[in-house]
Coordinates of C-alpha atoms in Angstrom, one line a residue:
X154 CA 0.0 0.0 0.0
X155 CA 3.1 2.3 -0.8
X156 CA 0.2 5.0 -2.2
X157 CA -1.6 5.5 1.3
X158 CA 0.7 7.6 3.3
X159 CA 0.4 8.5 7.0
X160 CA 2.2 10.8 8.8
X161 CA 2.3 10.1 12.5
X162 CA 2.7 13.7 14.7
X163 CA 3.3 12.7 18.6
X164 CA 6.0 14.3 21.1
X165 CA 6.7 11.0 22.8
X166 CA 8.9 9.2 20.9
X167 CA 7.9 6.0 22.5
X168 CA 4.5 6.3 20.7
X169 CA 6.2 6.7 17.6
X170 CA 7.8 3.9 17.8
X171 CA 4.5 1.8 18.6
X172 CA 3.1 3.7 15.5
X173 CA 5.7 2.2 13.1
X174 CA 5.4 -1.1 14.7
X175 CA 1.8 -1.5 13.8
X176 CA 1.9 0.5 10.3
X177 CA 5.3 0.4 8.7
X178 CA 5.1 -3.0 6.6
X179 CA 1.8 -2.0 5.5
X180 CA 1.5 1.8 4.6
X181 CA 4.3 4.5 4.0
X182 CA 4.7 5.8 7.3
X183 CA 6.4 9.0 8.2
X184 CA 6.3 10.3 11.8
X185 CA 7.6 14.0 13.3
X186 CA 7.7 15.3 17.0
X187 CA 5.2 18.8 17.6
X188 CA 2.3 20.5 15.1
X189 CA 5.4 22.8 13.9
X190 CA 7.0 19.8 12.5
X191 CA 4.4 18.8 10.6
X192 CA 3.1 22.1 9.1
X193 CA 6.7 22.4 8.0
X194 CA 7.1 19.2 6.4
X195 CA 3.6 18.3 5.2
X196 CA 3.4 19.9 1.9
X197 CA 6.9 18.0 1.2
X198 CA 4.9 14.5 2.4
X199 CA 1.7 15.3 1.3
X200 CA 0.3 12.5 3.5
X201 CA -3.0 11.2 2.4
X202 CA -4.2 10.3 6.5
X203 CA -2.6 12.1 9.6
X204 CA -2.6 10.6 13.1
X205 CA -2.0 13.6 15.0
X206 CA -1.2 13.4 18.9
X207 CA -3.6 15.8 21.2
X208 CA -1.9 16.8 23.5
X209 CA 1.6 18.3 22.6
X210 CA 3.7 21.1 24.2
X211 CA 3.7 24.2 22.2
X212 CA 0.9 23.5 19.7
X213 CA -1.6 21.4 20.9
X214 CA -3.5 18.7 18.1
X215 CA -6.8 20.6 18.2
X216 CA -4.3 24.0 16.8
X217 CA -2.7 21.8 14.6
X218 CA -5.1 20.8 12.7
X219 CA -7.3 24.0 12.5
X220 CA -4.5 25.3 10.3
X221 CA -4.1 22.7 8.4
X222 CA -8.0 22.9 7.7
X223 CA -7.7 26.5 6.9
X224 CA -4.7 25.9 4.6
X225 CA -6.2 25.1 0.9
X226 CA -3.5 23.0 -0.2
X227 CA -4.0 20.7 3.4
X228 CA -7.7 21.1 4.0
X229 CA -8.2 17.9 2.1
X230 CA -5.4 15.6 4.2
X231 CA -7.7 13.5 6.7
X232 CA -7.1 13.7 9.7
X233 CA -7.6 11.1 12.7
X234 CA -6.7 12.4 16.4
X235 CA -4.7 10.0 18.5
X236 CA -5.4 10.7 22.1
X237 CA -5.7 9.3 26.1
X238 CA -8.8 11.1 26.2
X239 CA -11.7 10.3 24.7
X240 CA -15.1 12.6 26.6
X241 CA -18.0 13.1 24.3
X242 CA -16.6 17.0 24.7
X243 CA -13.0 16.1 23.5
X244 CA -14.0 13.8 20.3
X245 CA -17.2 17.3 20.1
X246 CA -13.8 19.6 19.3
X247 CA -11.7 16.8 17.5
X248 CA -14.7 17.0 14.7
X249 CA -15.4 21.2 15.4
X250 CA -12.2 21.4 14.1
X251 CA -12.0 19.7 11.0
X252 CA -11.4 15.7 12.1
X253 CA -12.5 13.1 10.3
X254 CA -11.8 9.9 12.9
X255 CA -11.1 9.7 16.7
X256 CA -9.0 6.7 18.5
X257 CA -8.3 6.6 22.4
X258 CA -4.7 5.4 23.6
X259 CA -4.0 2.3 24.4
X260 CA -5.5 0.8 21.5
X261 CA -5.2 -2.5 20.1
X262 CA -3.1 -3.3 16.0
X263 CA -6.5 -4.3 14.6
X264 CA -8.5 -1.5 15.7
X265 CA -6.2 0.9 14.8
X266 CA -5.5 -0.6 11.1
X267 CA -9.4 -1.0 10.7
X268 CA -10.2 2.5 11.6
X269 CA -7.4 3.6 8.9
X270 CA -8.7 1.2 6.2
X271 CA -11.8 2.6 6.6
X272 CA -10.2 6.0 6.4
X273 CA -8.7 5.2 3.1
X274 CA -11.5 3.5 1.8
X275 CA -13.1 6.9 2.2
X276 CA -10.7 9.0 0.4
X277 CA -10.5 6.5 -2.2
X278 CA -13.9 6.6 -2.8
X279 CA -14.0 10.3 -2.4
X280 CA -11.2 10.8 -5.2
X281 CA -13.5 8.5 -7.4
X282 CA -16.4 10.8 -7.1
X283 CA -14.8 13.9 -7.7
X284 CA -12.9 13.0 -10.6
X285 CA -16.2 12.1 -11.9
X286 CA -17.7 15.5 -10.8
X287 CA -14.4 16.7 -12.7
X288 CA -14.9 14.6 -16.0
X289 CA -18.8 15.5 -16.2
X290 CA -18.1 19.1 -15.3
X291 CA -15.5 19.4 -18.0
X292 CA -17.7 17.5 -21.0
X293 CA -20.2 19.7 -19.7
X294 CA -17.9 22.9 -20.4
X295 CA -16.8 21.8 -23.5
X296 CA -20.1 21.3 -25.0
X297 CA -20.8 25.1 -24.1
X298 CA -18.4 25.8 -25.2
X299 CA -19.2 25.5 -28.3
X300 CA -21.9 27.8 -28.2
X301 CA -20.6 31.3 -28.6
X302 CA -23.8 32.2 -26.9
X303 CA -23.6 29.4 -23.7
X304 CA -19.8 30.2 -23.9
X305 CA -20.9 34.2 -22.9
X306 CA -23.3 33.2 -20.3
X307 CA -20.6 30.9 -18.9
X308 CA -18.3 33.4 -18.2
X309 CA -20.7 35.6 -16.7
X310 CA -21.7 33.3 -14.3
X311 CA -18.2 32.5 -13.1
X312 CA -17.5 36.0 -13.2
X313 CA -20.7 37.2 -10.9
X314 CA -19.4 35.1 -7.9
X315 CA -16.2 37.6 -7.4
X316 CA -18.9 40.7 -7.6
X317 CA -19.6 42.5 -4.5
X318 CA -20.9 45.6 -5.8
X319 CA -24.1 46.4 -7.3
X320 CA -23.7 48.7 -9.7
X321 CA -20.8 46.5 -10.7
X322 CA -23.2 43.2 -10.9
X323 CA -25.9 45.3 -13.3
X324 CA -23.4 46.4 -15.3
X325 CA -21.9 42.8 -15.8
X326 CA -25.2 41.9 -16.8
X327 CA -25.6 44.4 -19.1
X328 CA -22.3 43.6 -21.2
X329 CA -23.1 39.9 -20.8
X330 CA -26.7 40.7 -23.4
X331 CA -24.3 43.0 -25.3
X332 CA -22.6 39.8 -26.4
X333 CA -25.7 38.3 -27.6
X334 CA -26.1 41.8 -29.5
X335 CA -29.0 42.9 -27.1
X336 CA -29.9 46.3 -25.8
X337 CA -31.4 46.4 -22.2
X338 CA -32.0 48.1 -19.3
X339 CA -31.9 46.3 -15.8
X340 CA -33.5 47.6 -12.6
X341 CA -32.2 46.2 -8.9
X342 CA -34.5 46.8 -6.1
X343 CA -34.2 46.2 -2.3
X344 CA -36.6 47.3 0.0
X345 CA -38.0 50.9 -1.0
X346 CA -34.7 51.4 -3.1
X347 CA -34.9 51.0 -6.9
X348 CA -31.7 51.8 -9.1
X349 CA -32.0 51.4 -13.0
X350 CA -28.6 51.3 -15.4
X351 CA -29.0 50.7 -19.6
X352 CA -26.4 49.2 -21.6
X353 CA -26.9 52.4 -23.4
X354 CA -26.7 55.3 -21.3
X355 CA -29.4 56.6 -18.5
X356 CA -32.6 54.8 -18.9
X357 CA -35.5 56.9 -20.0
X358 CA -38.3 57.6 -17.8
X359 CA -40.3 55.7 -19.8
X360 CA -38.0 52.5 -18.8
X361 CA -38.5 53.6 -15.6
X362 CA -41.8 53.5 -15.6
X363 CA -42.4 50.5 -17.0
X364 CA -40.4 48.7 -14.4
X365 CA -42.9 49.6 -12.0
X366 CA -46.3 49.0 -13.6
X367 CA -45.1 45.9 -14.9
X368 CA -43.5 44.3 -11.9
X369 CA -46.6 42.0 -11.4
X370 CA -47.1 40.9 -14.8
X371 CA -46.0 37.7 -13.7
X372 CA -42.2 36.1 -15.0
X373 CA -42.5 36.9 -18.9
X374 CA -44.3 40.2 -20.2
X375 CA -43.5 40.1 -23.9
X376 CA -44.5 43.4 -26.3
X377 CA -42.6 43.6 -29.2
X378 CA -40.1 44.0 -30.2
X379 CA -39.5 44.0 -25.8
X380 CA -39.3 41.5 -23.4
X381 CA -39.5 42.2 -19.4
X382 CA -38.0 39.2 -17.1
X383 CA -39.2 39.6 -13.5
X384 CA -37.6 38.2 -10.3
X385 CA -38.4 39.6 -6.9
X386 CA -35.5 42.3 -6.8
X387 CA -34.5 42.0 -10.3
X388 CA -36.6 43.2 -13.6
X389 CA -34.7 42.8 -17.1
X390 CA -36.2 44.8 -20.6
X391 CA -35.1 43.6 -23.6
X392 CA -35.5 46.3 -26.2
X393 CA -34.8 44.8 -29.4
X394 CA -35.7 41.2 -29.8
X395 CA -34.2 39.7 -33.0
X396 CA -37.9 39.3 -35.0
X397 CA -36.4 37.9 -38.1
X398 CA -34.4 35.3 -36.7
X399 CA -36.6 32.8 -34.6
X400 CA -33.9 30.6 -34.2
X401 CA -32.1 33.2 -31.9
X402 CA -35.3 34.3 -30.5
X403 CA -36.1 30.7 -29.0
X404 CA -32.3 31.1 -27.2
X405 CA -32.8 34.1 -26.1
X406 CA -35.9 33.4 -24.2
X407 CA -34.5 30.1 -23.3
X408 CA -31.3 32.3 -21.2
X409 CA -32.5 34.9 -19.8
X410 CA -34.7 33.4 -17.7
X411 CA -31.8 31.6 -15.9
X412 CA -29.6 35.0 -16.9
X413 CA -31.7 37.1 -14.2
X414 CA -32.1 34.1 -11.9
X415 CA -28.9 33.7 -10.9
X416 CA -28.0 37.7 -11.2
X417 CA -31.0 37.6 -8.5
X418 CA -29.4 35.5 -6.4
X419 CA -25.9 37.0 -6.4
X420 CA -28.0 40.1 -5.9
X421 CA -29.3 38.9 -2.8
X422 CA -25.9 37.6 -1.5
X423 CA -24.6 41.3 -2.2
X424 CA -27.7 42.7 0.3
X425 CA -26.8 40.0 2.6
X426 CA -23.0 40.8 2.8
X427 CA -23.7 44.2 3.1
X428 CA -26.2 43.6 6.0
X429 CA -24.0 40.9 7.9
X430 CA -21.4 43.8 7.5
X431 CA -23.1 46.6 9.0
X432 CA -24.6 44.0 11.4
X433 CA -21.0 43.6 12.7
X434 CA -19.8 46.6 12.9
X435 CA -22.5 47.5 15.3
X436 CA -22.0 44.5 17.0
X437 CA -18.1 45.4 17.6
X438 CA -19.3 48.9 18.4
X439 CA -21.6 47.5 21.6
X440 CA -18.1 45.0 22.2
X441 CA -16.4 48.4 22.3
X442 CA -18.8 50.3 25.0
X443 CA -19.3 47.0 27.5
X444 CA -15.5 46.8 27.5
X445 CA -15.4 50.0 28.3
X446 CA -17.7 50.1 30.9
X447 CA -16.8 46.6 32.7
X448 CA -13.2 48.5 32.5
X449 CA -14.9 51.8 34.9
X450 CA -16.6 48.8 36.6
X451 CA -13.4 47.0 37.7
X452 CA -11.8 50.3 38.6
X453 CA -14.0 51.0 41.1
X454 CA -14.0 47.9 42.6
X455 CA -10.6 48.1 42.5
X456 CA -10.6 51.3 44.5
X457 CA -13.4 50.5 46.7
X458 CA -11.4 47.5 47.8
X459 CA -8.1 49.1 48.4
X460 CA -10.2 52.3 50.5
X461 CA -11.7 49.7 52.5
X462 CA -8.8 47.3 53.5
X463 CA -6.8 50.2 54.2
X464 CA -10.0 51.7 56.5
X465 CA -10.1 48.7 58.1
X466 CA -6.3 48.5 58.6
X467 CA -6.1 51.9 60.3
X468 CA -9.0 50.5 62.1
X469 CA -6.7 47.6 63.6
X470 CA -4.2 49.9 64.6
X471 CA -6.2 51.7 66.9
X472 CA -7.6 48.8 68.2
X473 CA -3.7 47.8 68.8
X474 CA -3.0 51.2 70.5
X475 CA -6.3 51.3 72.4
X476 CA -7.3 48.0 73.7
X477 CA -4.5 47.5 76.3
X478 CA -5.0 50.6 77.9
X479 CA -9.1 50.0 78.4
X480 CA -8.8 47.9 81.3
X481 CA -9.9 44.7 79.7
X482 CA -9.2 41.1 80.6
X483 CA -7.4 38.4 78.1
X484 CA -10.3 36.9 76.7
X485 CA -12.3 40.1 75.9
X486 CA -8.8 41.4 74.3
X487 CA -8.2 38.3 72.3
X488 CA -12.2 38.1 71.5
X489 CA -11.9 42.0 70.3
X490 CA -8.8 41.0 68.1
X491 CA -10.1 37.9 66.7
X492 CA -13.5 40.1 65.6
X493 CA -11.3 42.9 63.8
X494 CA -9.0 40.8 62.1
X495 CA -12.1 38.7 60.9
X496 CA -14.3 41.4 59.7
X497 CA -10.3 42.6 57.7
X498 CA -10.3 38.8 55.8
X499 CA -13.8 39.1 54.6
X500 CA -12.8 42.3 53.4
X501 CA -9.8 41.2 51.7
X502 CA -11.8 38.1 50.6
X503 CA -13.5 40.2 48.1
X504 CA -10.5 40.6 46.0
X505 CA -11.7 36.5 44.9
X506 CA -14.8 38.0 43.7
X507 CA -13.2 40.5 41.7
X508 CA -11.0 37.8 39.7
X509 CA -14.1 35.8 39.3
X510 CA -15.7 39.1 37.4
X511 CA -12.7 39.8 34.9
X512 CA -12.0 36.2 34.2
X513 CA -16.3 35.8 33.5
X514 CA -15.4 39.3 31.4
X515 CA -12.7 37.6 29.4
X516 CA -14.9 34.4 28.5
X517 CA -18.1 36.9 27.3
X518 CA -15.1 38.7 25.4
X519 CA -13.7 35.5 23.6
X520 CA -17.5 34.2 23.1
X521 CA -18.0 37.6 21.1
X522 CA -14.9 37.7 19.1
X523 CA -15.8 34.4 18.2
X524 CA -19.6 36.1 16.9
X525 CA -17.6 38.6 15.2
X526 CA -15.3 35.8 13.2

């Protein structure tokens, strides 16, 4: 099985060496000591299964493989986490971060080589699929390709999915009919807000008009030689059908159909960017002001504890100065003492509920930066 690598990640070297026991006469192993190790050395390996340790010094397994999940050229290496710990919660963030399989230390050779044939029969099956996805997708391509008209509306859908801008998106859509030798004028519309752009210049008020007393004409409203396309936010006029050539007319009603459908839909992802945006920049803003005041918070406490211990100090000194000259016996002394420097610990004691606040603080904070990601 030289083709199904594994690369084996574990700081104690005595685990390694149990690894390559079980593995090495059947798969290609390779094994490294910490996460660094193996970020460094895994584009070299290009392992196809890693069994990656959980708890290492430094870079712990979970860490480990989040970047190797974030890295393109690695988010596709499976990973199974090797560990001495096996909770519902632990195996919970072994998948949260990207982990195909879980195995708990000690295990026994046939568990371990069943889980990884599994594994492998996976990825093999995996591969199998997408280079089928691959094949059909390509003979799909090709036989647009063909079509100088499918060939246009081709690369304007792969070209709508880096849009982010409206105007940008109409316009796009707009050259994209140019190709087919169409004029038209487009209208966007999101909530009261309507913009129109032409391939042509300004529309005319007439345009405009149209686009709003024809909006509920249902999905085609032909009147020649126009055609209006309506979607929810999107309305499309064609203003000069090709008549005399029915051939071309038949594709053109055929496309743009699915032409405004998915300009709708990037449309919509546009808005919802642009919502999610604003939504977190108002959410960083409130961040901003309870931060702020949990810091005015803490000061105070902070002050009103240091005021009191040192009240309570001063307090104890006078007692100190005082009590022996008040004619008291030893117990009533050491009863006066004992009450003082009790009622000073409780006060001091308060400085526990002050960590308790900041480190409650920091989780809310990490709980929101992880919103905001």
């Amino acid at each position: 099985m030289s083709q199904n690598i594994i690369l084996a990640v574990d700081d104690e070297p005595f685990n390694l060496e149990i690894l390559e026991e079980i593995l090495e006469e059947d798969y290609q192993l390779h094994c490294v000591a910490s996460g660094p190790e193996c970020l460094q050395v895994v584009g070299d390996i290009k392992p196809n299964v890693i069994l990656l340790d959980v708890s290492m010094p430094d870079m712990d397994g979970y860490e480990v493989c989040r970047r190797l999940k974030d890295d393109p050229s690695t988010a596709d290496i499976t990973v199974m986490f090797v560990s001495a710990r096996g909770s519902v919660e632990e195996r919970i963030a072994g998948y949260n971060v990207g982990a195909e399989d879980y195995i708990v230390k000690p295990f026994g050779h046939a568990e371990l080589k069943s889980k990884l044939d599994t594994l492998f029969r996976v990825i093999e099956n995996k591969d199998m699929l997408q280079q089928q996805i691959d094949d059909a997708t390509e003979t799909a391509f090709n036989a647009m390709a063909n079509s100088s008209d499918m060939g246009n509306i081709v690369q304007y859908v792969e070209n709508i999915g880096k849009i982010d801008d409206k105007e940008e998106l109409a316009l796009a859509l707009l050259a994209c009919l140019r190709g087919f030798g169409l004029r038209s004028c487009v209208e966007f519309r999101s909530g009261s807000s309507r913009q129109q752009y032409a391939s042509d210049g300004p529309c005319s008020p007439m345009v405009v008009e149209l686009f709003e007393l024809l909006q509920n004409k249902g999905r085609l409203y032909e009147f020649a030689p126009r055609i209006l396309v309506n979607y929810p936010r999107v309305s499309l006029i064609i203003l000069n059908l090709p008549q005399d050539d029915p051939e071309k007319l038949g594709r053109i009603r055929d496309n743009i159909c699915f032409l405004v459908g998915v300009t709708e839909h990037q449309l919509d992802a546009i808005i919802t960017k642009k919502q999610l945006n604003n939504q977190r920049l108002k959410l960083r803003q409130a961040f901003s002001l309870v931060r702020s005041k949990f810091e005015d918070l803490v000061a105070v406490l902070n002050l009103s504890h240091e005021m009191n211990e040192a009240i309570f100090r001063e307090l104890q000194d006078e007692f100190e100065t005082r009590i022996p000259h008040m004619g008291l016996d030893e117990d009533q002394e050491i009863y006066i003492y004992k009450k003082v420097d009790d009622t000073i610990e409780k006060s001091v004691a308060r400085e526990d509920l002050l960590h308790d606040v900041k480190r409650a603080f920091i989780e809310i904070e990490e709980d929101l930066e992880g919103m905001l990601k």
